[in-house]
Coordinates of C-alpha atoms in Angstrom, one line a residue:
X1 CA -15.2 50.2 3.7
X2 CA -15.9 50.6 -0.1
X3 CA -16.9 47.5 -1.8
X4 CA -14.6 46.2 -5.0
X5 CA -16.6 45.0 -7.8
X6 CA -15.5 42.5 -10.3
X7 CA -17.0 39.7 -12.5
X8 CA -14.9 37.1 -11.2
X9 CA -13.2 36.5 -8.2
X10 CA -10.5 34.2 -7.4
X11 CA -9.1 32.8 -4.3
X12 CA -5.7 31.2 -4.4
X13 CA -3.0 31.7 -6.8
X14 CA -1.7 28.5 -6.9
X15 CA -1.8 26.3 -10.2
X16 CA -5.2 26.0 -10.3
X17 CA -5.5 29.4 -9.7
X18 CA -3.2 30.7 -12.5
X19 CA -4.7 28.5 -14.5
X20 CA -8.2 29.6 -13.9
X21 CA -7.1 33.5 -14.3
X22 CA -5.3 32.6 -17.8
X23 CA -8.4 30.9 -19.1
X24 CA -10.5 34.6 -18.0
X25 CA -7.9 36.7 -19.5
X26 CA -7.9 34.9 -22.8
X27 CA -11.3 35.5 -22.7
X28 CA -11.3 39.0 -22.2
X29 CA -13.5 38.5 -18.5
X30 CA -12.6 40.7 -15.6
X31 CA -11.1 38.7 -13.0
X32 CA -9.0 39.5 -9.7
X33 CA -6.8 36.8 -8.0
X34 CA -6.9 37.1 -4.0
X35 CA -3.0 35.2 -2.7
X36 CA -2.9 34.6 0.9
X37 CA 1.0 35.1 0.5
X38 CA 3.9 37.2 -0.9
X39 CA 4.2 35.7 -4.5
X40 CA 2.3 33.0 -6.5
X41 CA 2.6 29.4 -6.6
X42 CA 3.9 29.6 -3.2
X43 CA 3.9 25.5 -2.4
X44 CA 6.5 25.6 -5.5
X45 CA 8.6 28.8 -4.3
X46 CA 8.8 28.7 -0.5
X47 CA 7.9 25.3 0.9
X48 CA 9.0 22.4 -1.3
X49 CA 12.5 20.4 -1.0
X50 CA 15.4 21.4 -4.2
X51 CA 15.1 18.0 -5.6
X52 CA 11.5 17.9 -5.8
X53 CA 10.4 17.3 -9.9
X54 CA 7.2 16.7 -11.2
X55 CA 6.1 12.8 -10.6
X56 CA 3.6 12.7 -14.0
X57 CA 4.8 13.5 -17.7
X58 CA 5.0 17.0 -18.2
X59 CA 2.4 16.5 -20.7
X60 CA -0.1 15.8 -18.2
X61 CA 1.1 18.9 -15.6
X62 CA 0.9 21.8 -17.9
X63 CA -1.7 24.6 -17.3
X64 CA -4.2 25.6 -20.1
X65 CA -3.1 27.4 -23.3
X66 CA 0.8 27.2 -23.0
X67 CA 2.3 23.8 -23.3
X68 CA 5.9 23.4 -21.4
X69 CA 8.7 24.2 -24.0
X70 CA 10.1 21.4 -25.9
X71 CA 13.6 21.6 -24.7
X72 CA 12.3 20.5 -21.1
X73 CA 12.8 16.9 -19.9
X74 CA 9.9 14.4 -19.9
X75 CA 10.2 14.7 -15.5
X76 CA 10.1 18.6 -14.8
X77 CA 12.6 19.5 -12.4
X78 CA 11.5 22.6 -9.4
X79 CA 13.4 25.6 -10.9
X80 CA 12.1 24.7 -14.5
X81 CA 8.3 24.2 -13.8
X82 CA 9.1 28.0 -11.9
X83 CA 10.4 29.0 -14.5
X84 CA 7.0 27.7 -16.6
X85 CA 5.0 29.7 -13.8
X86 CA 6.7 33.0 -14.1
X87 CA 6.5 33.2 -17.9
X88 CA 2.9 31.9 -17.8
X89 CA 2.1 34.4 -15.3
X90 CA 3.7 36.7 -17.5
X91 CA 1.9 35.5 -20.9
X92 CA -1.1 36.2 -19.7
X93 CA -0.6 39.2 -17.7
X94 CA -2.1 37.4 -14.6
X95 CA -1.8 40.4 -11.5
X96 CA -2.7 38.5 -7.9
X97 CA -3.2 40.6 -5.2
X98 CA -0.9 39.7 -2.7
X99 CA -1.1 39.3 0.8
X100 CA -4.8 38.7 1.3
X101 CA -6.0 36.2 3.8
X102 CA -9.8 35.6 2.6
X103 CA -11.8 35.9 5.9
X104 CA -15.5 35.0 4.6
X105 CA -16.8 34.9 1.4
X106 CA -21.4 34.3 1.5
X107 CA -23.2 34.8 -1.7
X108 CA -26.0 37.9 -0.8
X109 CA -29.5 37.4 -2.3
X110 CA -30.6 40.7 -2.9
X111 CA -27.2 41.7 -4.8
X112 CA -27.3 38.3 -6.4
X113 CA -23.4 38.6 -5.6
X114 CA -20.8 37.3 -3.5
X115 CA -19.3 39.5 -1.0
X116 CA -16.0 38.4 0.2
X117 CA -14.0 39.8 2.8
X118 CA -9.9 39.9 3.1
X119 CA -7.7 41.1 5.7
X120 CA -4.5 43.0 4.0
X121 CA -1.8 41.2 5.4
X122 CA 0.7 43.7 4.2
X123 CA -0.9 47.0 5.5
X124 CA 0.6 48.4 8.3
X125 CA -2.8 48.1 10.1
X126 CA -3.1 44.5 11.0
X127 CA -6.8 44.7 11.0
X128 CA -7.7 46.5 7.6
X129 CA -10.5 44.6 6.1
X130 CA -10.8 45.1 2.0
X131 CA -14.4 44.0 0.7
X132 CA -15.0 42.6 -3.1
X133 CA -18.3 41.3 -4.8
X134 CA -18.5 40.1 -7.7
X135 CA -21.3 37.8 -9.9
X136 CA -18.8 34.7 -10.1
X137 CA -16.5 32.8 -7.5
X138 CA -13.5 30.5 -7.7
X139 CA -11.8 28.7 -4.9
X140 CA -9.0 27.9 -6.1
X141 CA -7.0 27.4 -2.9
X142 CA -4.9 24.1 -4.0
X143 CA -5.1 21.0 -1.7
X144 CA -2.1 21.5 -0.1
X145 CA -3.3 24.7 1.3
X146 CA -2.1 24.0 5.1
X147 CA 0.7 22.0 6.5
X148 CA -0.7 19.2 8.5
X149 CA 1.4 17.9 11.9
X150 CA -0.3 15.2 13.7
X151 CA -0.7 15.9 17.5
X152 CA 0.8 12.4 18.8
X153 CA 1.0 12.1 22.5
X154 CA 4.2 13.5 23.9
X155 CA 5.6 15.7 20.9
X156 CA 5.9 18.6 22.8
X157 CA 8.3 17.0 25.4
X158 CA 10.2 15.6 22.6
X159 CA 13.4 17.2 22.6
X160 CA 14.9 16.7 18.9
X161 CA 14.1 18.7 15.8
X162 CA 10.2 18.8 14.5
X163 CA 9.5 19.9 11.1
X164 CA 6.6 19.6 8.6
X165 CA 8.3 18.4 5.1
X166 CA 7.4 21.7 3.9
X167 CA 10.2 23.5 6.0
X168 CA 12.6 20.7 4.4
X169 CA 15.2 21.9 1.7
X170 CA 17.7 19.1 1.3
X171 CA 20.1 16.8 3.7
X172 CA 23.1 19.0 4.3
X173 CA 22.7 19.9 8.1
X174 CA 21.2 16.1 8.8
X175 CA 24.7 14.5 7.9
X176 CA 25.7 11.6 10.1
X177 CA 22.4 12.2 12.4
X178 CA 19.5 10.1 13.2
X179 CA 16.1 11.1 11.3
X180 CA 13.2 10.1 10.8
X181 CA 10.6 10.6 8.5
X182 CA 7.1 10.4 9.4
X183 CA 4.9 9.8 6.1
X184 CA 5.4 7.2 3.2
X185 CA 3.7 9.3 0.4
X186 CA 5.9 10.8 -2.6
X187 CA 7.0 13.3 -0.2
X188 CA 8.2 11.3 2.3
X189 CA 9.4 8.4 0.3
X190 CA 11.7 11.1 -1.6
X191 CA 12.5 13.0 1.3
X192 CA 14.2 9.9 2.9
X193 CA 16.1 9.1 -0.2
X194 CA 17.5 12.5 -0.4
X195 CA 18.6 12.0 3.6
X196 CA 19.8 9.3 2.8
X197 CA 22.3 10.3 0.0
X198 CA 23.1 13.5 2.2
X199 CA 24.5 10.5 5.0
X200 CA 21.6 10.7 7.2
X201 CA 20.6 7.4 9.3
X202 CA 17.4 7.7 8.0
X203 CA 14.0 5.7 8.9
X204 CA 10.7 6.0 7.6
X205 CA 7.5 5.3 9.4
X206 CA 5.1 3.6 7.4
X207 CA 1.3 3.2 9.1
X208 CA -0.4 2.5 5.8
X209 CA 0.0 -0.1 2.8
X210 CA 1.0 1.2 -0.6
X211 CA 2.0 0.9 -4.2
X212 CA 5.7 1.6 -5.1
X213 CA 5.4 2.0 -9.2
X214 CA 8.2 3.3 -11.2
X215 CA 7.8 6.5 -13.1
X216 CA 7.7 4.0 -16.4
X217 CA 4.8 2.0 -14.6
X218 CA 3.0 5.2 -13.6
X219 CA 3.4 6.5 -17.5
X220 CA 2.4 3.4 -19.5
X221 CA -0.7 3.3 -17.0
X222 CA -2.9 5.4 -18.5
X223 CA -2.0 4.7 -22.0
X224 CA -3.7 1.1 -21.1
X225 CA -6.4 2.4 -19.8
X226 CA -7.7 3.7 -23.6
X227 CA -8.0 -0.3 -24.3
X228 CA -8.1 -2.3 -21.4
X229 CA -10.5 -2.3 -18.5
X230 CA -9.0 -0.5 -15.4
X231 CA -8.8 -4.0 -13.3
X232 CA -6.9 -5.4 -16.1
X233 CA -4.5 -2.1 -16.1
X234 CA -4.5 -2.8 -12.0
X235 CA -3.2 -6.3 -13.0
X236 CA -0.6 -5.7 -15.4
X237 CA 0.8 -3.0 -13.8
X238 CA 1.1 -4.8 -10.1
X239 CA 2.8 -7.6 -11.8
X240 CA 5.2 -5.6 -13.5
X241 CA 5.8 -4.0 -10.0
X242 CA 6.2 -7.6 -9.2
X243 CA 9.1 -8.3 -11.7
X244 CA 11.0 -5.0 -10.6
X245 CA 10.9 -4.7 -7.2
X246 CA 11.6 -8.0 -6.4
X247 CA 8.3 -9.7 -5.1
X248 CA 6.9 -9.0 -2.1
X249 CA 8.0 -6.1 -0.2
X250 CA 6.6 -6.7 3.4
X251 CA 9.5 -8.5 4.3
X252 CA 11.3 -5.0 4.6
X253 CA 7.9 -3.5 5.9
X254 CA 5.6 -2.5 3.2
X255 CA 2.6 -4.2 2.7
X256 CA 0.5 -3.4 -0.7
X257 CA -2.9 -2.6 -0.6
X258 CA -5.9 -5.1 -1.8
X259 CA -6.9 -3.0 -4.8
X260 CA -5.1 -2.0 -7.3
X261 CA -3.3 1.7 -7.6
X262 CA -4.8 3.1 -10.5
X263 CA -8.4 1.7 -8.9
X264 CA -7.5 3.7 -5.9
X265 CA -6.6 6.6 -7.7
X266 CA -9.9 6.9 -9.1
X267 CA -11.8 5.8 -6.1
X268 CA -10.0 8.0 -3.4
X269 CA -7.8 10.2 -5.1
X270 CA -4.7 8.2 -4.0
X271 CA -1.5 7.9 -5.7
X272 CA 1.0 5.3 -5.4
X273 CA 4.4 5.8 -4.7
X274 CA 6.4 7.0 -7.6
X275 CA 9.7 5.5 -7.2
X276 CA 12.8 7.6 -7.2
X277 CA 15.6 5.2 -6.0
X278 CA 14.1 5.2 -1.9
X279 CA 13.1 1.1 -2.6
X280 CA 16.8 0.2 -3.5
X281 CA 18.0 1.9 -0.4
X282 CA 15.4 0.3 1.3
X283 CA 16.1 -3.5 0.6
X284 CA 20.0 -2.6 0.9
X285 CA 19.3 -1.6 4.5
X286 CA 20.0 2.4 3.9
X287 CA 17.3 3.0 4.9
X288 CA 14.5 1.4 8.0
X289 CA 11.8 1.1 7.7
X290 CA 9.5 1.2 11.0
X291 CA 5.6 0.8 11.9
X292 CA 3.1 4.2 12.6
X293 CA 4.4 6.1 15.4
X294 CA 2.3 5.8 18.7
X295 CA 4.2 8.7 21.3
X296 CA 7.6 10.7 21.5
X297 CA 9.4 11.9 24.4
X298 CA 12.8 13.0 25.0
X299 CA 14.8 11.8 22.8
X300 CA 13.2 8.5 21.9
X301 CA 10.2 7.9 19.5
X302 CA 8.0 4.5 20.4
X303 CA 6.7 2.6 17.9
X304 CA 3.3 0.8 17.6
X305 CA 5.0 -2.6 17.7
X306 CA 6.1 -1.2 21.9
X307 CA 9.9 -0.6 20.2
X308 CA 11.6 2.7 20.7
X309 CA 14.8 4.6 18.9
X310 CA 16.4 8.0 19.6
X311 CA 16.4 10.4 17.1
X312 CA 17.6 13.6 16.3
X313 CA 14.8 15.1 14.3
X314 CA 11.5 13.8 13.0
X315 CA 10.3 15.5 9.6
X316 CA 6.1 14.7 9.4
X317 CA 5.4 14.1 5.6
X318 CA 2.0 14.1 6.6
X319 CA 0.3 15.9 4.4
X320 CA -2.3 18.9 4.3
X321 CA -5.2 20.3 5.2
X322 CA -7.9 22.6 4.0
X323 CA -9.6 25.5 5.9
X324 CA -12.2 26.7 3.2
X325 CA -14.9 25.7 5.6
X326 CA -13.2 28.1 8.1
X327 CA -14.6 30.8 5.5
X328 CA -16.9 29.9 3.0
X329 CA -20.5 30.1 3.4
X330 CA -23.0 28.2 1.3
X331 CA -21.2 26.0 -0.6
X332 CA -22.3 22.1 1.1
X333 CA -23.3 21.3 -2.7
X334 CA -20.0 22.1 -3.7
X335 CA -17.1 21.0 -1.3
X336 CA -16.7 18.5 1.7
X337 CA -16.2 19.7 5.2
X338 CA -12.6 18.9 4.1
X339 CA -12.3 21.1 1.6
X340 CA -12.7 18.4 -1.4
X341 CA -14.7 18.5 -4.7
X342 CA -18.3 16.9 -3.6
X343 CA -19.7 16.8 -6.7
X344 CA -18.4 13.4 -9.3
X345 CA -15.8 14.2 -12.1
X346 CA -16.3 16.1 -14.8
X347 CA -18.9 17.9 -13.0
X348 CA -16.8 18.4 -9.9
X349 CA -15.8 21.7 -10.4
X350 CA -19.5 22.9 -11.0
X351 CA -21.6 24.5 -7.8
X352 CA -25.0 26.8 -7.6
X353 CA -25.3 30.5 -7.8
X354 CA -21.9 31.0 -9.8
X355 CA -19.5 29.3 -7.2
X356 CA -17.2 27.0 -8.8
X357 CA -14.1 25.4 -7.7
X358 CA -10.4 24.5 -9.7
X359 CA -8.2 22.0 -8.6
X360 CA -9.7 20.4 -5.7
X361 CA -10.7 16.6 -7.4
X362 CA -7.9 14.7 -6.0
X363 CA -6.6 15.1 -9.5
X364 CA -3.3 16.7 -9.6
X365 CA -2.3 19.2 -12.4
X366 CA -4.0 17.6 -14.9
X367 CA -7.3 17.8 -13.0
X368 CA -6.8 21.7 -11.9
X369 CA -6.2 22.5 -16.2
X370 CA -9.0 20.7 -16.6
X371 CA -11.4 22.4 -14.3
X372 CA -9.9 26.2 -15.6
X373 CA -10.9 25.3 -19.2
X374 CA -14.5 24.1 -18.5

């Protein structure tokens, strides 16, 4: 097996890692992007819903070095931030190698290199093995790298539909049927409003407390946060919340967290809930609202409060999780055992005999542009 050499290598070909190979290229520094799948950006082409848009600005989602055009709306739509990719891609003449599932990737002492091995998923022998080195690594493998299903007792004798919210597209086949949605993050939240106005009897499972913020809220945020101390932002913020949404939401099952959002977006990486209409349909009664789910079977699902409701089919807007400890060696200074950014921003991105990583801060967009510059 002949060894590939190259100054940089790349895993992922995501965002971040677009972004990181655009920020090489312009630099004139010999990179090569490895892409688990068949096409970049993946997340945006194969497993997100049709109504799905941008929740921040556009000004704070656009990759390095090519701003999104003018004519584009504040709130980029799916098929326009694609759009963005393929000409970005394009621009700066970014060439991923498709189809190759990084199997281990340790830094050798003697080459003073790291040697990284990927299976070619798209030879006709399964079990081809290519092998690359090169002086510099990136993992740049995105947050949402693998769909995460929780394994709650009894959900393989349930007998409805199952689906992680990345197999969702839109409400057409859930018309007039029961669903629920497991999962009150943006995803979920917005995946239940577009049930909803598709005429599904939807209900939402909500295990945690959370912020609802309109997108306005969300905006204006960090703008205060150049002249007022965060807490104050935190306060202004949650009573404008306050004024819009009608007081105190736990009367239709959602409680809000002690601290503030934007104090928990900086502590833990958390967003709040970017509005999109699911809080109207909420108080109306268009959608339910229900506790964390304790156990399914049959048709039913049980509830944590000991209540139980049939349902046709439960979509899990639960999130993801990362398996870069399932194949990197050596990097404890750089990443958590779940895949996150160890080190504090702005040197998060920053590890020890030339690994680095792009877009794994908790971040977002703005975060993974930020990393590929520095």
């Amino acid at each position: 097996m002949a060894t590939k050499e190259q100054v940089v290598i790349v895993v992922g070909a995501g965002p971040s890692g677009l972004a990181t190979a655009a920020c090489l290229n312009n630099l004139s520094i010999p990179n090569i992007v490895l892409e688990r799948e068949d096409c970049f950006a993946s997340l945006w082409k194969k497993y997100s819903y049709d109504r799905l848009h941008l929740h921040l600005a556009k000004q704070f989602c656009q990759l390095p070095l090519k701003p999104f055009p003018t004519t584009y709306p504040t709130y980029v739509p799916r098929d326009q931030f694609l759009r963005y990719l393929d000409d970005y891609v394009s621009h700066f003449n970014i060439c991923p190698l498709y189809q190759r599932s990084v199997e281990s990737a340790r830094y050798d002492e003697a080459a003073e290199a790291w040697i990284v091995k990927a299976r070619n998923l798209g030879s006709s022998d399964s079990e081809e093995m290519e092998e690359y080195s090169s002086k510099c690594l990136v993992v740049a493998t995105g947050e949402t790298s693998d769909a995460f299903i929780p394994q709650l007792e009894g959900l393989n004798t349930y007998l409805g539909e199952v689906i992680h919210s990345t197999r969702y597209k839109n409400g057409k086949s859930y018309e007039n049927k029961n669903v629920l949605v497991v999962g009150s993050g943006n995803s979920g939240m917005e995946i239940a409003f577009d049930l909803s106005n598709y005429g599904a009897k939807t209900s939402i499972a909500v295990r945690s407390p959370l912020h609802i913020l309109s997108r306005g809220m969300v905006y204006i945020g960090p703008v205060l946060l150049k002249y007022f101390s965060l807490n104050t932002v935190d306060w202004l913020v949650l009573m404008l919340s306050k004024l819009w949404y009608g007081g105190d939401l736990s009367r239709y099952g959602i409680k809000r967290p002690e601290e503030g959002p934007f104090t928990m977006k900086v502590k833990y990486g958390k967003y709040p809930v970017i509005d999109v209409g699911t809080c109207q349909k909420i108080k109306s009664g268009e959608i339910q609202v229900l506790p964390a789910v304790a156990s399914l079977g049959g048709n039913d699902v049980v509830f944590e409060d000991g209540k139980s409701y049939p349902f046709d089919a439960v979509i899990f807007a639960t999130g993801f999780k990362r398996s870069t400890n399932k194949w990197l060696q050596g990097a404890d200074d750089l990443l958590t055992d779940d895949g996150f950014a160890k080190p504090a921003f702005p040197n998060n991105w920053k590890g020890t005999k030339g690994l680095y990583c792009a877009g794994l801060a908790g971040r977002g967009l703005y975060g993974a542009a930020l990393d590929a510059q520095t």
